[in-house]
Amino acid sequence: MRRRATSSVSHGSRAPLSTTHGKTEGTTNDRASGGSGVSRPLVIGVAGGSGSGKSTVVRQMLDRAPAVSVSLLRHDWYYCDHAELPLEERARINYDHPDSLETSLLVAHLKELIAGKAVEVPQYDFSTHRRLAETMRVDPAPVIIVDGILVLAEPELRELCDIRAYVETDADVRFIRRLLRDTRERERTLESVIAQYGETVRPMHLEFVEPSKRHAHVIIPFGAENTVAIEMLAAQLNERVRRAPEDRENA
């Protein structure tokens, strides 16, 4: 497999920080560190329906925490590759069902990043419904953000998240955003987007995505317009940077 490497997937040109965690018993960070006192990265999972504004929320959160180095993993990079199927059949796959995603690979990559190791993540072509031959290098960082519609619906994935956020946006707004995105960026026809929404997107949202918000620590209504919730999440990132020098001294 050919590989296309990047230096990192992070916000701006910030240098990674090495941090440690306090001795609060029973936290995910302590379990991951094996009691060594050295903190694992802070992992934030961001879920919500298709078109809810997850990517915008993440971007605005990072804009409010410019000193934080971040690794980003997107669940939709991990769609299964059905190379054995013709394009017409690949287009009919239910891409909103959990089985359409290779979540086990995402979980493995997330664990590698948590352990401080770089990973080569798959890249997906939404116009051909195929994985690309190239991969992208993602380097470890003090903060890891995982986003996707089903991030909180997958038990093993959400258990790795220290902060779980669910972006909640009205269904009509989500549909319009998806329609514009898929026709402009993914070379889809208007008819195919509408058909897919009725056949799979809406039913899967009601069956898997919407119920997963009960696992969220933070629900963000109105998406990117909810600056209060975004600033609360950004404060967590900035606190990680503020604590870094003290944590290094105590390591």
GROMACS .gro file of C-alpha atoms in nm:
model
  251
    1MET     CA    1   0.000   0.000   0.000
    2ARG     CA    2   0.131   0.342  -0.088
    3ARG     CA    3   0.146   0.583   0.199
    4ARG     CA    4   0.117   0.959   0.197
    5ALA     CA    5   0.257   1.092   0.522
    6THR     CA    6   0.187   1.422   0.689
    7SER     CA    7   0.376   1.566   0.983
    8SER     CA    8   0.067   1.568   1.203
    9VAL     CA    9  -0.302   1.630   1.218
   10SER     CA   10  -0.313   1.914   1.463
   11HIS     CA   11  -0.437   2.267   1.505
   12GLY     CA   12  -0.191   2.525   1.383
   13SER     CA   13   0.181   2.470   1.432
   14ARG     CA   14   0.173   2.401   1.803
   15ALA     CA   15   0.438   2.182   1.960
   16PRO     CA   16   0.317   1.872   2.146
   17LEU     CA   17   0.319   1.888   2.525
   18SER     CA   18   0.403   1.608   2.767
   19THR     CA   19   0.160   1.593   3.058
   20THR     CA   20   0.090   1.381   3.364
   21HIS     CA   21  -0.228   1.318   3.553
   22GLY     CA   22  -0.310   1.357   3.920
   23LYS     CA   23  -0.384   1.063   4.151
   24THR     CA   24  -0.763   1.066   4.129
   25GLU     CA   25  -0.850   0.699   4.173
   26GLY     CA   26  -1.046   0.518   3.905
   27THR     CA   27  -1.015   0.767   3.621
   28THR     CA   28  -0.965   0.658   3.263
   29ASN     CA   29  -0.631   0.837   3.257
   30ASP     CA   30  -0.503   0.645   3.559
   31ARG     CA   31  -0.619   0.313   3.419
   32ALA     CA   32  -0.445   0.383   3.090
   33SER     CA   33  -0.122   0.486   3.257
   34GLY     CA   34  -0.106   0.169   3.464
   35GLY     CA   35  -0.054   0.369   3.781
   36SER     CA   36   0.268   0.526   3.658
   37GLY     CA   37   0.140   0.878   3.728
   38VAL     CA   38   0.198   0.978   3.366
   39SER     CA   39  -0.119   1.093   3.199
   40ARG     CA   40  -0.247   0.959   2.874
   41PRO     CA   41  -0.382   1.217   2.628
   42LEU     CA   42  -0.721   1.375   2.688
   43VAL     CA   43  -0.964   1.206   2.446
   44ILE     CA   44  -1.276   1.393   2.337
   45GLY     CA   45  -1.549   1.217   2.139
   46VAL     CA   46  -1.783   1.437   1.936
   47ALA     CA   47  -2.098   1.274   1.796
   48GLY     CA   48  -2.426   1.392   1.645
   49GLY     CA   49  -2.639   1.344   1.338
   50SER     CA   50  -2.511   1.390   0.984
   51GLY     CA   51  -2.502   1.764   0.916
   52SER     CA   52  -2.534   1.857   1.283
   53GLY     CA   53  -2.222   2.073   1.273
   54LYS     CA   54  -1.972   1.844   1.447
   55SER     CA   55  -1.676   1.959   1.237
   56THR     CA   56  -1.766   2.325   1.291
   57VAL     CA   57  -1.794   2.272   1.666
   58VAL     CA   58  -1.451   2.107   1.670
   59ARG     CA   59  -1.298   2.387   1.463
   60GLN     CA   60  -1.444   2.660   1.685
   61MET     CA   61  -1.333   2.475   1.997
   62LEU     CA   62  -0.977   2.461   1.867
   63ASP     CA   63  -0.990   2.828   1.767
   64ARG     CA   64  -1.051   2.904   2.135
   65ALA     CA   65  -0.755   2.691   2.243
   66PRO     CA   66  -0.474   2.798   2.008
   67ALA     CA   67  -0.193   2.666   2.230
   68VAL     CA   68  -0.320   2.307   2.229
   69SER     CA   69  -0.172   2.041   2.001
   70VAL     CA   70  -0.443   1.804   1.880
   71SER     CA   71  -0.464   1.473   1.694
   72LEU     CA   72  -0.785   1.431   1.495
   73LEU     CA   73  -0.951   1.104   1.397
   74ARG     CA   74  -1.271   1.100   1.190
   75HIS     CA   75  -1.491   0.792   1.205
   76ASP     CA   76  -1.591   0.829   0.839
   77TRP     CA   77  -1.231   0.772   0.731
   78TYR     CA   78  -1.292   0.412   0.836
   79TYR     CA   79  -1.571   0.305   0.602
   80CYS     CA   80  -1.519  -0.055   0.492
   81ASP     CA   81  -1.372  -0.100   0.146
   82HIS     CA   82  -1.594  -0.316  -0.076
   83ALA     CA   83  -1.358  -0.341  -0.370
   84GLU     CA   84  -1.524  -0.664  -0.480
   85LEU     CA   85  -1.853  -0.486  -0.554
   86PRO     CA   86  -1.935  -0.277  -0.862
   87LEU     CA   87  -2.001   0.095  -0.808
   88GLU     CA   88  -2.379   0.058  -0.835
   89GLU     CA   89  -2.383  -0.195  -0.552
   90ARG     CA   90  -2.141   0.004  -0.338
   91ALA     CA   91  -2.370   0.306  -0.375
   92ARG     CA   92  -2.659   0.104  -0.227
   93ILE     CA   93  -2.475   0.009   0.092
   94ASN     CA   94  -2.627   0.146   0.413
   95TYR     CA   95  -2.347   0.381   0.514
   96ASP     CA   96  -2.533   0.497   0.823
   97HIS     CA   97  -2.534   0.154   0.990
   98PRO     CA   98  -2.252   0.070   1.234
   99ASP     CA   99  -2.158  -0.234   1.027
  100SER     CA  100  -2.049  -0.009   0.738
  101LEU     CA  101  -1.753   0.114   0.943
  102GLU     CA  102  -1.435  -0.066   1.047
  103THR     CA  103  -1.462   0.064   1.401
  104SER     CA  104  -1.221  -0.201   1.529
  105LEU     CA  105  -0.944  -0.038   1.325
  106LEU     CA  106  -1.034   0.307   1.458
  107VAL     CA  107  -1.025   0.174   1.814
  108ALA     CA  108  -0.685   0.016   1.748
  109HIS     CA  109  -0.552   0.342   1.604
  110LEU     CA  110  -0.691   0.542   1.896
  111LYS     CA  111  -0.520   0.309   2.142
  112GLU     CA  112  -0.193   0.350   1.952
  113LEU     CA  113  -0.220   0.730   1.972
  114ILE     CA  114  -0.301   0.708   2.341
  115ALA     CA  115   0.016   0.502   2.383
  116GLY     CA  116   0.216   0.777   2.212
  117LYS     CA  117   0.258   0.607   1.874
  118ALA     CA  118   0.188   0.754   1.530
  119VAL     CA  119  -0.067   0.579   1.307
  120GLU     CA  120  -0.142   0.558   0.936
  121VAL     CA  121  -0.514   0.620   0.893
  122PRO     CA  122  -0.719   0.522   0.587
  123GLN     CA  123  -0.859   0.781   0.347
  124TYR     CA  124  -1.199   0.734   0.183
  125ASP     CA  125  -1.332   0.855  -0.153
  126PHE     CA  126  -1.702   0.931  -0.114
  127SER     CA  127  -1.758   0.972  -0.487
  128THR     CA  128  -1.642   0.616  -0.566
  129HIS     CA  129  -1.723   0.461  -0.226
  130ARG     CA  130  -1.371   0.319  -0.202
  131ARG     CA  131  -1.073   0.353   0.023
  132LEU     CA  132  -0.778   0.522  -0.136
  133ALA     CA  133  -0.446   0.344  -0.171
  134GLU     CA  134  -0.278   0.624   0.023
  135THR     CA  135  -0.298   0.658   0.399
  136MET     CA  136  -0.240   0.965   0.617
  137ARG     CA  137  -0.004   0.981   0.913
  138VAL     CA  138  -0.150   1.109   1.238
  139ASP     CA  139   0.100   1.185   1.515
  140PRO     CA  140   0.027   1.160   1.889
  141ALA     CA  141  -0.064   1.475   2.080
  142PRO     CA  142  -0.178   1.570   2.431
  143VAL     CA  143  -0.538   1.596   2.307
  144ILE     CA  144  -0.713   1.355   2.070
  145ILE     CA  145  -1.050   1.438   1.914
  146VAL     CA  146  -1.262   1.164   1.757
  147ASP     CA  147  -1.569   1.272   1.563
  148GLY     CA  148  -1.843   1.090   1.376
  149ILE     CA  149  -2.214   1.019   1.385
  150LEU     CA  150  -2.170   0.685   1.564
  151VAL     CA  151  -1.881   0.763   1.800
  152LEU     CA  152  -2.104   0.735   2.108
  153ALA     CA  153  -2.299   0.439   1.969
  154GLU     CA  154  -1.994   0.211   1.978
  155PRO     CA  155  -1.924   0.093   2.337
  156GLU     CA  156  -1.552   0.021   2.298
  157LEU     CA  157  -1.496   0.355   2.127
  158ARG     CA  158  -1.689   0.572   2.370
  159GLU     CA  159  -1.523   0.405   2.669
  160LEU     CA  160  -1.192   0.546   2.548
  161CYS     CA  161  -1.332   0.901   2.552
  162ASP     CA  162  -1.276   1.114   2.862
  163ILE     CA  163  -1.525   1.376   2.742
  164ARG     CA  164  -1.824   1.275   2.530
  165ALA     CA  165  -2.009   1.551   2.346
  166TYR     CA  166  -2.324   1.523   2.135
  167VAL     CA  167  -2.408   1.800   1.888
  168GLU     CA  168  -2.786   1.832   1.857
  169THR     CA  169  -2.936   2.016   1.560
  170ASP     CA  170  -3.288   2.020   1.414
  171ALA     CA  171  -3.353   1.751   1.153
  172ASP     CA  172  -3.449   1.994   0.876
  173VAL     CA  173  -3.126   2.190   0.923
  174ARG     CA  174  -2.922   1.869   0.917
  175PHE     CA  175  -3.093   1.751   0.599
  176ILE     CA  176  -3.030   2.079   0.414
  177ARG     CA  177  -2.664   2.080   0.517
  178ARG     CA  178  -2.620   1.719   0.406
  179LEU     CA  179  -2.791   1.790   0.075
  180LEU     CA  180  -2.561   2.083   0.000
  181ARG     CA  181  -2.249   1.897   0.111
  182ASP     CA  182  -2.313   1.579  -0.083
  183THR     CA  183  -2.408   1.752  -0.407
  184ARG     CA  184  -2.122   2.005  -0.393
  185GLU     CA  185  -1.837   1.808  -0.237
  186ARG     CA  186  -1.916   1.443  -0.306
  187GLU     CA  187  -2.052   1.467  -0.661
  188ARG     CA  188  -2.389   1.320  -0.566
  189THR     CA  189  -2.714   1.387  -0.749
  190LEU     CA  190  -3.004   1.561  -0.576
  191GLU     CA  191  -3.224   1.257  -0.627
  192SER     CA  192  -2.972   1.014  -0.477
  193VAL     CA  193  -2.919   1.228  -0.167
  194ILE     CA  194  -3.293   1.259  -0.105
  195ALA     CA  195  -3.346   0.885  -0.158
  196GLN     CA  196  -3.061   0.793   0.076
  197TYR     CA  197  -3.191   1.025   0.345
  198GLY     CA  198  -3.533   0.861   0.346
  199GLU     CA  199  -3.409   0.504   0.311
  200THR     CA  200  -3.114   0.494   0.550
  201VAL     CA  201  -3.000   0.826   0.699
  202ARG     CA  202  -3.317   0.911   0.891
  203PRO     CA  203  -3.399   0.553   1.004
  204MET     CA  204  -3.041   0.492   1.122
  205HIS     CA  205  -3.034   0.828   1.299
  206LEU     CA  206  -3.344   0.730   1.495
  207GLU     CA  207  -3.216   0.378   1.567
  208PHE     CA  208  -2.850   0.442   1.651
  209VAL     CA  209  -2.743   0.807   1.655
  210GLU     CA  210  -3.018   0.978   1.853
  211PRO     CA  211  -3.023   0.714   2.131
  212SER     CA  212  -2.646   0.742   2.171
  213LYS     CA  213  -2.674   1.091   2.317
  214ARG     CA  214  -2.767   0.936   2.652
  215HIS     CA  215  -2.398   0.844   2.678
  216ALA     CA  216  -2.287   1.208   2.635
  217HIS     CA  217  -2.140   1.414   2.916
  218VAL     CA  218  -2.223   1.732   2.724
  219ILE     CA  219  -2.513   1.788   2.483
  220ILE     CA  220  -2.466   2.088   2.256
  221PRO     CA  221  -2.801   2.213   2.124
  222PHE     CA  222  -2.793   2.445   1.821
  223GLY     CA  223  -2.450   2.315   1.720
  224ALA     CA  224  -2.188   2.577   1.641
  225GLU     CA  225  -2.424   2.856   1.748
  226ASN     CA  226  -2.393   2.738   2.108
  227THR     CA  227  -2.084   2.934   2.199
  228VAL     CA  228  -2.130   2.873   2.573
  229ALA     CA  229  -2.092   2.495   2.535
  230ILE     CA  230  -1.803   2.534   2.291
  231GLU     CA  231  -1.620   2.763   2.533
  232MET     CA  232  -1.671   2.510   2.813
  233LEU     CA  233  -1.501   2.240   2.605
  234ALA     CA  234  -1.225   2.480   2.501
  235ALA     CA  235  -1.167   2.557   2.869
  236GLN     CA  236  -1.086   2.189   2.925
  237LEU     CA  237  -0.822   2.207   2.651
  238ASN     CA  238  -0.671   2.526   2.788
  239GLU     CA  239  -0.661   2.376   3.136
  240ARG     CA  240  -0.456   2.087   2.997
  241VAL     CA  241  -0.200   2.336   2.864
  242ARG     CA  242  -0.202   2.537   3.189
  243ARG     CA  243  -0.130   2.224   3.393
  244ALA     CA  244   0.142   2.091   3.163
  245PRO     CA  245   0.447   2.254   3.331
  246GLU     CA  246   0.331   2.148   3.678
  247ASP     CA  247   0.256   1.795   3.557
  248ARG     CA  248   0.601   1.760   3.402
  249GLU     CA  249   0.761   1.862   3.733
  250ASN     CA  250   0.557   1.602   3.921
  251ALA     CA  251   0.616   1.322   3.669
   0.00000   0.00000   0.00000
